[in-house]
């Protein structure tokens, strides 16, 4: 694989769940620093695609390429190792742990290690977590209180900071703002733009076209598992996007 190719290339991705075809030969290219909005009606196949790229579901057909290497047998561990991370609407934070512990989970800096005994360098872990949460534009009063007592926007920041620790290629947000208020939504969208600014490819799934217009560089519409639109944001408009989501013919 060539160095620094953050490009992800998916061709002909097809997925069935029993008799339901969730994806029908879906293809998409993802470029470093580009925010792609993946839109479509309920059941269009958006989350299925995200889960395939994060290694949760194997596709029934199709190819995933990262740079010039074809990826076979993706699983969640491999996806992570490849720098692919996902932030879901229902954030998978460890509710009883603090923000710092959540961000550093599994990557805590060690003070020393004797056989199976690992002693974490708490000071360095806290400083590192603060830095990472700061990088996504948030700061907290307390990095140790259980994250369940943080606001939705703060939790989002913690989840994104954690995903960013590893996501050096692609980060996918599945309905990141669905549970957020107006101010938190703005903060989350700002975070997403900052993430892309670091050269990571971004997919955002949202039912809210305001979100799409606020951040996306490109819009891909899915309908019944098939692409009905793949256009730079500047080359389309709300009317066309909605028509493509609904499967209506569109005449400009
Ligand atoms: N694990 C599963 N088992 C069976 N069917 C599934 C499964 N996951 C998804 N499906 C089906 O695949 C199709 C696509 O679902 P998917 O969740 O990808 O849609 P979506 O575009 O994310 O929709 P939404 O906007 O409602 O989240 C739907 O018909 C759904 O019922
Ligand atoms: Mg979904």
PDB file of C-alpha atoms and ligand atoms in Angstrom:
ATOM      1  CA  UNK A   1       0.000   0.000   0.000  1.00  0.00           C
ATOM      2  CA  UNK A   2       1.265   3.446  -0.803  1.00  0.00           C
ATOM      3  CA  UNK A   3       1.901   5.708   2.155  1.00  0.00           C
ATOM      4  CA  UNK A   4      -0.641   8.375   3.024  1.00  0.00           C
ATOM      5  CA  UNK A   5      -3.467   7.199   0.815  1.00  0.00           C
ATOM      6  CA  UNK A   6      -6.452   7.958   2.992  1.00  0.00           C
ATOM      7  CA  UNK A   7      -8.741   7.222   0.077  1.00  0.00           C
ATOM      8  CA  UNK A   8     -11.425   4.592   0.558  1.00  0.00           C
ATOM      9  CA  UNK A   9     -12.996   3.112  -2.515  1.00  0.00           C
ATOM     10  CA  UNK A  10     -16.091   0.872  -2.350  1.00  0.00           C
ATOM     11  CA  UNK A  11     -17.435  -0.871  -5.423  1.00  0.00           C
ATOM     12  CA  UNK A  12     -20.620  -2.846  -5.919  1.00  0.00           C
ATOM     13  CA  UNK A  13     -21.372  -3.354  -2.241  1.00  0.00           C
ATOM     14  CA  UNK A  14     -24.391  -5.626  -1.932  1.00  0.00           C
ATOM     15  CA  UNK A  15     -26.024  -6.827   1.256  1.00  0.00           C
ATOM     16  CA  UNK A  16     -29.071  -8.969   1.941  1.00  0.00           C
ATOM     17  CA  UNK A  17     -30.794  -9.580   5.233  1.00  0.00           C
ATOM     18  CA  UNK A  18     -32.829 -12.649   4.456  1.00  0.00           C
ATOM     19  CA  UNK A  19     -35.130 -11.576   1.640  1.00  0.00           C
ATOM     20  CA  UNK A  20     -34.454  -7.865   2.157  1.00  0.00           C
ATOM     21  CA  UNK A  21     -31.818  -6.284  -0.055  1.00  0.00           C
ATOM     22  CA  UNK A  22     -30.356  -3.481   2.056  1.00  0.00           C
ATOM     23  CA  UNK A  23     -27.634  -2.514  -0.452  1.00  0.00           C
ATOM     24  CA  UNK A  24     -27.766  -3.093  -4.172  1.00  0.00           C
ATOM     25  CA  UNK A  25     -24.356  -2.697  -5.789  1.00  0.00           C
ATOM     26  CA  UNK A  26     -23.559   0.507  -3.926  1.00  0.00           C
ATOM     27  CA  UNK A  27     -20.329   2.283  -4.853  1.00  0.00           C
ATOM     28  CA  UNK A  28     -18.702   5.292  -3.246  1.00  0.00           C
ATOM     29  CA  UNK A  29     -15.290   6.976  -3.124  1.00  0.00           C
ATOM     30  CA  UNK A  30     -14.107   8.786  -0.030  1.00  0.00           C
ATOM     31  CA  UNK A  31     -11.338  11.349  -0.139  1.00  0.00           C
ATOM     32  CA  UNK A  32      -9.150  12.737   2.611  1.00  0.00           C
ATOM     33  CA  UNK A  33     -10.608  15.861   4.175  1.00  0.00           C
ATOM     34  CA  UNK A  34     -13.880  15.529   2.301  1.00  0.00           C
ATOM     35  CA  UNK A  35     -17.215  15.430   4.130  1.00  0.00           C
ATOM     36  CA  UNK A  36     -19.743  13.239   2.349  1.00  0.00           C
ATOM     37  CA  UNK A  37     -23.360  13.402   3.487  1.00  0.00           C
ATOM     38  CA  UNK A  38     -25.103  10.086   3.012  1.00  0.00           C
ATOM     39  CA  UNK A  39     -28.830  10.729   2.857  1.00  0.00           C
ATOM     40  CA  UNK A  40     -31.898   8.623   2.217  1.00  0.00           C
ATOM     41  CA  UNK A  41     -35.247   7.685   3.623  1.00  0.00           C
ATOM     42  CA  UNK A  42     -35.677   5.233   6.507  1.00  0.00           C
ATOM     43  CA  UNK A  43     -34.450   1.813   5.493  1.00  0.00           C
ATOM     44  CA  UNK A  44     -32.473   3.104   2.487  1.00  0.00           C
ATOM     45  CA  UNK A  45     -29.363   1.202   3.584  1.00  0.00           C
ATOM     46  CA  UNK A  46     -27.252   3.992   5.100  1.00  0.00           C
ATOM     47  CA  UNK A  47     -26.509   2.356   8.441  1.00  0.00           C
ATOM     48  CA  UNK A  48     -25.931  -0.963   6.740  1.00  0.00           C
ATOM     49  CA  UNK A  49     -23.185   0.612   4.652  1.00  0.00           C
ATOM     50  CA  UNK A  50     -21.591   2.191   7.737  1.00  0.00           C
ATOM     51  CA  UNK A  51     -21.682  -1.156   9.515  1.00  0.00           C
ATOM     52  CA  UNK A  52     -20.069  -2.892   6.556  1.00  0.00           C
ATOM     53  CA  UNK A  53     -17.254  -0.335   6.441  1.00  0.00           C
ATOM     54  CA  UNK A  54     -16.758  -0.620  10.177  1.00  0.00           C
ATOM     55  CA  UNK A  55     -16.473  -4.374   9.843  1.00  0.00           C
ATOM     56  CA  UNK A  56     -19.673  -5.293  11.688  1.00  0.00           C
ATOM     57  CA  UNK A  57     -21.442  -6.923   8.714  1.00  0.00           C
ATOM     58  CA  UNK A  58     -19.676  -8.708   5.877  1.00  0.00           C
ATOM     59  CA  UNK A  59     -20.955  -7.630   2.448  1.00  0.00           C
ATOM     60  CA  UNK A  60     -22.487 -10.359   0.280  1.00  0.00           C
ATOM     61  CA  UNK A  61     -20.755  -8.912  -2.731  1.00  0.00           C
ATOM     62  CA  UNK A  62     -18.525  -6.002  -3.678  1.00  0.00           C
ATOM     63  CA  UNK A  63     -15.051  -4.747  -2.914  1.00  0.00           C
ATOM     64  CA  UNK A  64     -13.559  -2.382  -0.389  1.00  0.00           C
ATOM     65  CA  UNK A  65     -10.255  -0.765  -1.291  1.00  0.00           C
ATOM     66  CA  UNK A  66      -8.092   1.332   0.947  1.00  0.00           C
ATOM     67  CA  UNK A  67      -5.549   3.127  -1.117  1.00  0.00           C
ATOM     68  CA  UNK A  68      -4.442   0.499  -3.604  1.00  0.00           C
ATOM     69  CA  UNK A  69      -4.996  -2.436  -1.263  1.00  0.00           C
ATOM     70  CA  UNK A  70      -8.123  -4.521  -1.406  1.00  0.00           C
ATOM     71  CA  UNK A  71      -9.481  -5.250   2.046  1.00  0.00           C
ATOM     72  CA  UNK A  72     -10.729  -8.765   2.646  1.00  0.00           C
ATOM     73  CA  UNK A  73     -12.525 -10.101   5.680  1.00  0.00           C
ATOM     74  CA  UNK A  74     -12.963  -6.782   7.415  1.00  0.00           C
ATOM     75  CA  UNK A  75     -13.923  -7.029  11.065  1.00  0.00           C
ATOM     76  CA  UNK A  76     -14.260  -4.307  13.717  1.00  0.00           C
ATOM     77  CA  UNK A  77     -10.712  -4.811  14.950  1.00  0.00           C
ATOM     78  CA  UNK A  78      -9.252  -4.603  11.455  1.00  0.00           C
ATOM     79  CA  UNK A  79     -11.353  -1.569  10.608  1.00  0.00           C
ATOM     80  CA  UNK A  80     -10.001   0.181  13.701  1.00  0.00           C
ATOM     81  CA  UNK A  81      -6.471  -0.844  12.842  1.00  0.00           C
ATOM     82  CA  UNK A  82      -7.004   0.664   9.395  1.00  0.00           C
ATOM     83  CA  UNK A  83      -7.997   3.973  10.972  1.00  0.00           C
ATOM     84  CA  UNK A  84     -11.751   3.660  10.423  1.00  0.00           C
ATOM     85  CA  UNK A  85     -13.974   4.760  13.304  1.00  0.00           C
ATOM     86  CA  UNK A  86     -17.700   5.221  13.751  1.00  0.00           C
ATOM     87  CA  UNK A  87     -19.691   7.506  16.023  1.00  0.00           C
ATOM     88  CA  UNK A  88     -23.286   6.379  16.442  1.00  0.00           C
ATOM     89  CA  UNK A  89     -26.247   8.383  17.587  1.00  0.00           C
ATOM     90  CA  UNK A  90     -26.489   6.217  20.635  1.00  0.00           C
ATOM     91  CA  UNK A  91     -22.996   6.810  21.790  1.00  0.00           C
ATOM     92  CA  UNK A  92     -21.229   3.803  23.098  1.00  0.00           C
ATOM     93  CA  UNK A  93     -19.544   5.533  25.994  1.00  0.00           C
ATOM     94  CA  UNK A  94     -18.802   3.804  29.263  1.00  0.00           C
ATOM     95  CA  UNK A  95     -21.350   5.746  31.321  1.00  0.00           C
ATOM     96  CA  UNK A  96     -19.773   5.137  34.698  1.00  0.00           C
ATOM     97  CA  UNK A  97     -16.324   6.307  33.680  1.00  0.00           C
ATOM     98  CA  UNK A  98     -15.151   9.877  33.365  1.00  0.00           C
ATOM     99  CA  UNK A  99     -14.417  11.646  30.108  1.00  0.00           C
ATOM    100  CA  UNK A 100     -10.670  11.104  30.410  1.00  0.00           C
ATOM    101  CA  UNK A 101     -11.059   7.366  31.013  1.00  0.00           C
ATOM    102  CA  UNK A 102     -13.465   7.068  28.083  1.00  0.00           C
ATOM    103  CA  UNK A 103     -11.143   8.830  25.668  1.00  0.00           C
ATOM    104  CA  UNK A 104      -8.113   6.828  26.758  1.00  0.00           C
ATOM    105  CA  UNK A 105      -9.851   3.456  27.194  1.00  0.00           C
ATOM    106  CA  UNK A 106      -7.513   0.723  26.013  1.00  0.00           C
ATOM    107  CA  UNK A 107      -4.707   3.184  25.262  1.00  0.00           C
ATOM    108  CA  UNK A 108      -3.737   4.384  28.689  1.00  0.00           C
ATOM    109  CA  UNK A 109      -0.111   5.448  29.004  1.00  0.00           C
ATOM    110  CA  UNK A 110       1.677   3.131  31.420  1.00  0.00           C
ATOM    111  CA  UNK A 111       3.937   4.124  34.259  1.00  0.00           C
ATOM    112  CA  UNK A 112       5.300   0.658  34.419  1.00  0.00           C
ATOM    113  CA  UNK A 113       4.393  -2.911  33.808  1.00  0.00           C
ATOM    114  CA  UNK A 114       5.460  -5.982  35.731  1.00  0.00           C
ATOM    115  CA  UNK A 115       4.178  -9.129  34.076  1.00  0.00           C
ATOM    116  CA  UNK A 116       0.384  -8.811  33.975  1.00  0.00           C
ATOM    117  CA  UNK A 117       0.423  -5.823  36.313  1.00  0.00           C
ATOM    118  CA  UNK A 118      -0.073  -2.560  34.472  1.00  0.00           C
ATOM    119  CA  UNK A 119       0.172   0.696  36.317  1.00  0.00           C
ATOM    120  CA  UNK A 120      -1.386   3.552  34.410  1.00  0.00           C
ATOM    121  CA  UNK A 121       0.214   6.958  34.385  1.00  0.00           C
ATOM    122  CA  UNK A 122      -2.929   8.805  35.487  1.00  0.00           C
ATOM    123  CA  UNK A 123      -1.432  12.268  35.179  1.00  0.00           C
ATOM    124  CA  UNK A 124      -0.295  11.723  31.643  1.00  0.00           C
ATOM    125  CA  UNK A 125      -3.598  10.017  30.757  1.00  0.00           C
ATOM    126  CA  UNK A 126      -5.550  13.026  32.004  1.00  0.00           C
ATOM    127  CA  UNK A 127      -3.330  15.501  30.180  1.00  0.00           C
ATOM    128  CA  UNK A 128      -3.607  13.499  26.969  1.00  0.00           C
ATOM    129  CA  UNK A 129      -7.418  13.213  27.272  1.00  0.00           C
ATOM    130  CA  UNK A 130      -7.705  16.961  27.937  1.00  0.00           C
ATOM    131  CA  UNK A 131      -5.615  17.679  24.897  1.00  0.00           C
ATOM    132  CA  UNK A 132      -7.713  15.408  22.698  1.00  0.00           C
ATOM    133  CA  UNK A 133     -11.037  16.741  23.921  1.00  0.00           C
ATOM    134  CA  UNK A 134      -9.635  20.257  23.505  1.00  0.00           C
ATOM    135  CA  UNK A 135      -8.693  19.415  19.940  1.00  0.00           C
ATOM    136  CA  UNK A 136     -12.328  18.785  19.109  1.00  0.00           C
ATOM    137  CA  UNK A 137     -13.172  22.186  20.518  1.00  0.00           C
ATOM    138  CA  UNK A 138     -14.594  21.262  23.902  1.00  0.00           C
ATOM    139  CA  UNK A 139     -13.447  21.696  27.442  1.00  0.00           C
ATOM    140  CA  UNK A 140     -14.976  20.176  30.548  1.00  0.00           C
ATOM    141  CA  UNK A 141     -14.993  21.275  34.160  1.00  0.00           C
ATOM    142  CA  UNK A 142     -14.384  17.756  35.343  1.00  0.00           C
ATOM    143  CA  UNK A 143     -12.763  14.948  33.381  1.00  0.00           C
ATOM    144  CA  UNK A 144     -13.421  12.357  36.073  1.00  0.00           C
ATOM    145  CA  UNK A 145     -17.161  12.574  36.786  1.00  0.00           C
ATOM    146  CA  UNK A 146     -19.135   9.789  35.093  1.00  0.00           C
ATOM    147  CA  UNK A 147     -19.945  10.869  31.537  1.00  0.00           C
ATOM    148  CA  UNK A 148     -23.621  10.049  32.093  1.00  0.00           C
ATOM    149  CA  UNK A 149     -23.877  13.389  33.909  1.00  0.00           C
ATOM    150  CA  UNK A 150     -22.461  15.380  30.986  1.00  0.00           C
ATOM    151  CA  UNK A 151     -24.662  17.190  28.461  1.00  0.00           C
ATOM    152  CA  UNK A 152     -25.451  15.604  25.106  1.00  0.00           C
ATOM    153  CA  UNK A 153     -23.008  17.921  23.358  1.00  0.00           C
ATOM    154  CA  UNK A 154     -20.239  17.185  25.841  1.00  0.00           C
ATOM    155  CA  UNK A 155     -20.823  13.458  25.485  1.00  0.00           C
ATOM    156  CA  UNK A 156     -20.640  13.891  21.742  1.00  0.00           C
ATOM    157  CA  UNK A 157     -17.312  15.650  22.104  1.00  0.00           C
ATOM    158  CA  UNK A 158     -15.979  12.812  24.261  1.00  0.00           C
ATOM    159  CA  UNK A 159     -17.172  10.209  21.743  1.00  0.00           C
ATOM    160  CA  UNK A 160     -15.625  12.089  18.830  1.00  0.00           C
ATOM    161  CA  UNK A 161     -12.362  12.632  20.701  1.00  0.00           C
ATOM    162  CA  UNK A 162     -12.227   8.926  21.416  1.00  0.00           C
ATOM    163  CA  UNK A 163     -12.968   7.985  17.822  1.00  0.00           C
ATOM    164  CA  UNK A 164     -10.368  10.473  16.633  1.00  0.00           C
ATOM    165  CA  UNK A 165      -7.658   8.888  18.695  1.00  0.00           C
ATOM    166  CA  UNK A 166      -7.648   6.112  16.122  1.00  0.00           C
ATOM    167  CA  UNK A 167      -9.443   7.496  13.079  1.00  0.00           C
ATOM    168  CA  UNK A 168      -6.669   8.621  10.818  1.00  0.00           C
ATOM    169  CA  UNK A 169      -8.444   7.601   7.608  1.00  0.00           C
ATOM    170  CA  UNK A 170     -12.184   7.641   7.888  1.00  0.00           C
ATOM    171  CA  UNK A 171     -14.711   8.622  10.491  1.00  0.00           C
ATOM    172  CA  UNK A 172     -18.396   7.913  10.059  1.00  0.00           C
ATOM    173  CA  UNK A 173     -21.128   9.689  11.963  1.00  0.00           C
ATOM    174  CA  UNK A 174     -24.500   7.942  11.921  1.00  0.00           C
ATOM    175  CA  UNK A 175     -27.132  10.523  12.932  1.00  0.00           C
ATOM    176  CA  UNK A 176     -24.737  12.489  15.115  1.00  0.00           C
ATOM    177  CA  UNK A 177     -27.105  15.351  15.846  1.00  0.00           C
ATOM    178  CA  UNK A 178     -30.435  13.528  16.166  1.00  0.00           C
ATOM    179  CA  UNK A 179     -30.478  13.799  19.954  1.00  0.00           C
ATOM    180  CA  UNK A 180     -28.885  17.226  20.201  1.00  0.00           C
ATOM    181  CA  UNK A 181     -30.282  20.691  20.784  1.00  0.00           C
ATOM    182  CA  UNK A 182     -29.617  23.633  18.480  1.00  0.00           C
ATOM    183  CA  UNK A 183     -26.423  24.786  20.180  1.00  0.00           C
ATOM    184  CA  UNK A 184     -25.101  21.284  20.626  1.00  0.00           C
ATOM    185  CA  UNK A 185     -25.855  20.518  17.003  1.00  0.00           C
ATOM    186  CA  UNK A 186     -23.816  23.499  15.928  1.00  0.00           C
ATOM    187  CA  UNK A 187     -20.952  22.387  18.181  1.00  0.00           C
ATOM    188  CA  UNK A 188     -21.101  18.833  16.807  1.00  0.00           C
ATOM    189  CA  UNK A 189     -21.074  20.086  13.206  1.00  0.00           C
ATOM    190  CA  UNK A 190     -18.119  22.325  14.026  1.00  0.00           C
ATOM    191  CA  UNK A 191     -16.323  19.296  15.429  1.00  0.00           C
ATOM    192  CA  UNK A 192     -17.039  17.320  12.296  1.00  0.00           C
ATOM    193  CA  UNK A 193     -15.591  20.071  10.131  1.00  0.00           C
ATOM    194  CA  UNK A 194     -12.527  20.269  12.305  1.00  0.00           C
ATOM    195  CA  UNK A 195     -12.058  16.521  11.967  1.00  0.00           C
ATOM    196  CA  UNK A 196     -12.169  16.784   8.184  1.00  0.00           C
ATOM    197  CA  UNK A 197      -9.736  19.691   8.408  1.00  0.00           C
ATOM    198  CA  UNK A 198      -7.221  17.237   9.818  1.00  0.00           C
ATOM    199  CA  UNK A 199      -7.343  15.313   6.546  1.00  0.00           C
ATOM    200  CA  UNK A 200      -9.631  12.498   7.625  1.00  0.00           C
ATOM    201  CA  UNK A 201     -12.384  11.381   5.243  1.00  0.00           C
ATOM    202  CA  UNK A 202     -15.803  11.900   6.810  1.00  0.00           C
ATOM    203  CA  UNK A 203     -19.229  10.374   6.203  1.00  0.00           C
ATOM    204  CA  UNK A 204     -22.158  12.002   7.924  1.00  0.00           C
ATOM    205  CA  UNK A 205     -25.594  10.441   7.881  1.00  0.00           C
ATOM    206  CA  UNK A 206     -28.355  12.860   8.709  1.00  0.00           C
ATOM    207  CA  UNK A 207     -32.055  13.238   8.109  1.00  0.00           C
ATOM    208  CA  UNK A 208     -31.624  16.934   8.644  1.00  0.00           C
ATOM    209  CA  UNK A 209     -30.803  18.672   5.366  1.00  0.00           C
ATOM    210  CA  UNK A 210     -29.758  21.775   7.296  1.00  0.00           C
ATOM    211  CA  UNK A 211     -26.895  19.715   8.722  1.00  0.00           C
ATOM    212  CA  UNK A 212     -26.047  18.487   5.254  1.00  0.00           C
ATOM    213  CA  UNK A 213     -25.924  21.997   3.834  1.00  0.00           C
ATOM    214  CA  UNK A 214     -23.914  23.227   6.815  1.00  0.00           C
ATOM    215  CA  UNK A 215     -21.007  20.821   6.434  1.00  0.00           C
ATOM    216  CA  UNK A 216     -21.063  18.527   3.423  1.00  0.00           C
ATOM    217  CA  UNK A 217     -18.764  18.835   0.422  1.00  0.00           C
ATOM    218  CA  UNK A 218     -20.607  16.088  -1.421  1.00  0.00           C
ATOM    219  CA  UNK A 219     -24.023  14.480  -1.154  1.00  0.00           C
ATOM    220  CA  UNK A 220     -24.775  10.854  -1.884  1.00  0.00           C
ATOM    221  CA  UNK A 221     -28.426   9.823  -1.833  1.00  0.00           C
ATOM    222  CA  UNK A 222     -29.440   6.227  -1.358  1.00  0.00           C
ATOM    223  CA  UNK A 223     -32.806   4.780  -2.192  1.00  0.00           C
ATOM    224  CA  UNK A 224     -33.583   1.120  -1.621  1.00  0.00           C
ATOM    225  CA  UNK A 225     -29.900   0.344  -1.489  1.00  0.00           C
ATOM    226  CA  UNK A 226     -29.034   2.115  -4.735  1.00  0.00           C
ATOM    227  CA  UNK A 227     -27.342   5.446  -5.417  1.00  0.00           C
ATOM    228  CA  UNK A 228     -29.760   8.021  -6.773  1.00  0.00           C
ATOM    229  CA  UNK A 229     -27.441  11.014  -6.443  1.00  0.00           C
ATOM    230  CA  UNK A 230     -23.708  11.580  -6.055  1.00  0.00           C
ATOM    231  CA  UNK A 231     -22.936  15.255  -6.472  1.00  0.00           C
ATOM    232  CA  UNK A 232     -20.815  18.058  -5.050  1.00  0.00           C
ATOM    233  CA  UNK A 233     -23.034  20.047  -2.700  1.00  0.00           C
ATOM    234  CA  UNK A 234     -22.572  23.100  -4.894  1.00  0.00           C
ATOM    235  CA  UNK A 235     -23.933  21.160  -7.867  1.00  0.00           C
ATOM    236  CA  UNK A 236     -27.270  20.251  -6.326  1.00  0.00           C
ATOM    237  CA  UNK A 237     -30.032  21.710  -4.181  1.00  0.00           C
ATOM    238  CA  UNK A 238     -32.610  20.684  -1.617  1.00  0.00           C
ATOM    239  CA  UNK A 239     -35.265  19.962  -4.187  1.00  0.00           C
ATOM    240  CA  UNK A 240     -33.082  17.562  -6.115  1.00  0.00           C
ATOM    241  CA  UNK A 241     -31.793  15.864  -2.970  1.00  0.00           C
ATOM    242  CA  UNK A 242     -35.310  15.298  -1.666  1.00  0.00           C
ATOM    243  CA  UNK A 243     -36.490  14.027  -5.052  1.00  0.00           C
ATOM    244  CA  UNK A 244     -33.582  11.569  -5.169  1.00  0.00           C
ATOM    245  CA  UNK A 245     -34.292  10.391  -1.627  1.00  0.00           C
ATOM    246  CA  UNK A 246     -37.934   9.825  -2.511  1.00  0.00           C
ATOM    247  CA  UNK A 247     -37.268   8.242  -5.880  1.00  0.00           C
ATOM    248  CA  UNK A 248     -39.126  10.982  -7.729  1.00  0.00           C
ATOM    249  CA  UNK A 249     -38.098  12.168 -11.140  1.00  0.00           C
ATOM    250  CA  UNK A 250     -36.482  15.566 -11.054  1.00  0.00           C
ATOM    251  CA  UNK A 251     -36.378  18.218 -13.769  1.00  0.00           C
ATOM    252  CA  UNK A 252     -34.492  21.383 -13.132  1.00  0.00           C
TER     253      UNK A 252
HETATM  254  N1  LIG B   1     -29.599  -6.661  11.186  1.00  0.00           N
HETATM  255  C1  LIG B   1     -30.592  -6.620  10.316  1.00  0.00           C
HETATM  256  N2  LIG B   1     -31.406  -7.681  10.117  1.00  0.00           N
HETATM  257  C2  LIG B   1     -32.404  -7.653   9.206  1.00  0.00           C
HETATM  258  N3  LIG B   1     -32.675  -6.586   8.424  1.00  0.00           N
HETATM  259  C3  LIG B   1     -31.902  -5.511   8.567  1.00  0.00           C
HETATM  260  C4  LIG B   1     -30.831  -5.456   9.514  1.00  0.00           C
HETATM  261  N4  LIG B   1     -30.236  -4.246   9.424  1.00  0.00           N
HETATM  262  C5  LIG B   1     -30.902  -3.576   8.475  1.00  0.00           C
HETATM  263  N5  LIG B   1     -31.898  -4.318   7.955  1.00  0.00           N
HETATM  264  C6  LIG B   1     -32.806  -3.927   6.873  1.00  0.00           C
HETATM  265  O1  LIG B   1     -32.027  -3.377   5.823  1.00  0.00           O
HETATM  266  C7  LIG B   1     -32.651  -2.230   5.264  1.00  0.00           C
HETATM  267  C8  LIG B   1     -31.701  -1.049   5.398  1.00  0.00           C
HETATM  268  O2  LIG B   1     -31.591  -0.698   6.769  1.00  0.00           O
HETATM  269  P1  LIG B   1     -30.624   0.439   7.293  1.00  0.00           P
HETATM  270  O3  LIG B   1     -30.624   0.360   8.778  1.00  0.00           O
HETATM  271  O4  LIG B   1     -29.337   0.329   6.598  1.00  0.00           O
HETATM  272  O5  LIG B   1     -31.388   1.741   6.811  1.00  0.00           O
HETATM  273  P2  LIG B   1     -31.059   3.289   7.090  1.00  0.00           P
HETATM  274  O6  LIG B   1     -30.905   3.931   5.768  1.00  0.00           O
HETATM  275  O7  LIG B   1     -29.960   3.404   8.062  1.00  0.00           O
HETATM  276  O8  LIG B   1     -32.435   3.768   7.736  1.00  0.00           O
HETATM  277  P3  LIG B   1     -32.714   4.822   8.932  1.00  0.00           P
HETATM  278  O9  LIG B   1     -32.695   6.161   8.300  1.00  0.00           O
HETATM  279  O10 LIG B   1     -34.095   4.449   9.380  1.00  0.00           O
HETATM  280  O11 LIG B   1     -31.697   4.625   9.995  1.00  0.00           O
HETATM  281  C9  LIG B   1     -33.962  -2.061   6.010  1.00  0.00           C
HETATM  282  O12 LIG B   1     -34.966  -2.677   5.248  1.00  0.00           O
HETATM  283  C10 LIG B   1     -33.730  -2.803   7.306  1.00  0.00           C
HETATM  284  O13 LIG B   1     -34.943  -3.302   7.808  1.00  0.00           O
HETATM  285 MG1  LIG B   2     -29.811   4.163   9.995  1.00  0.00          MG
END
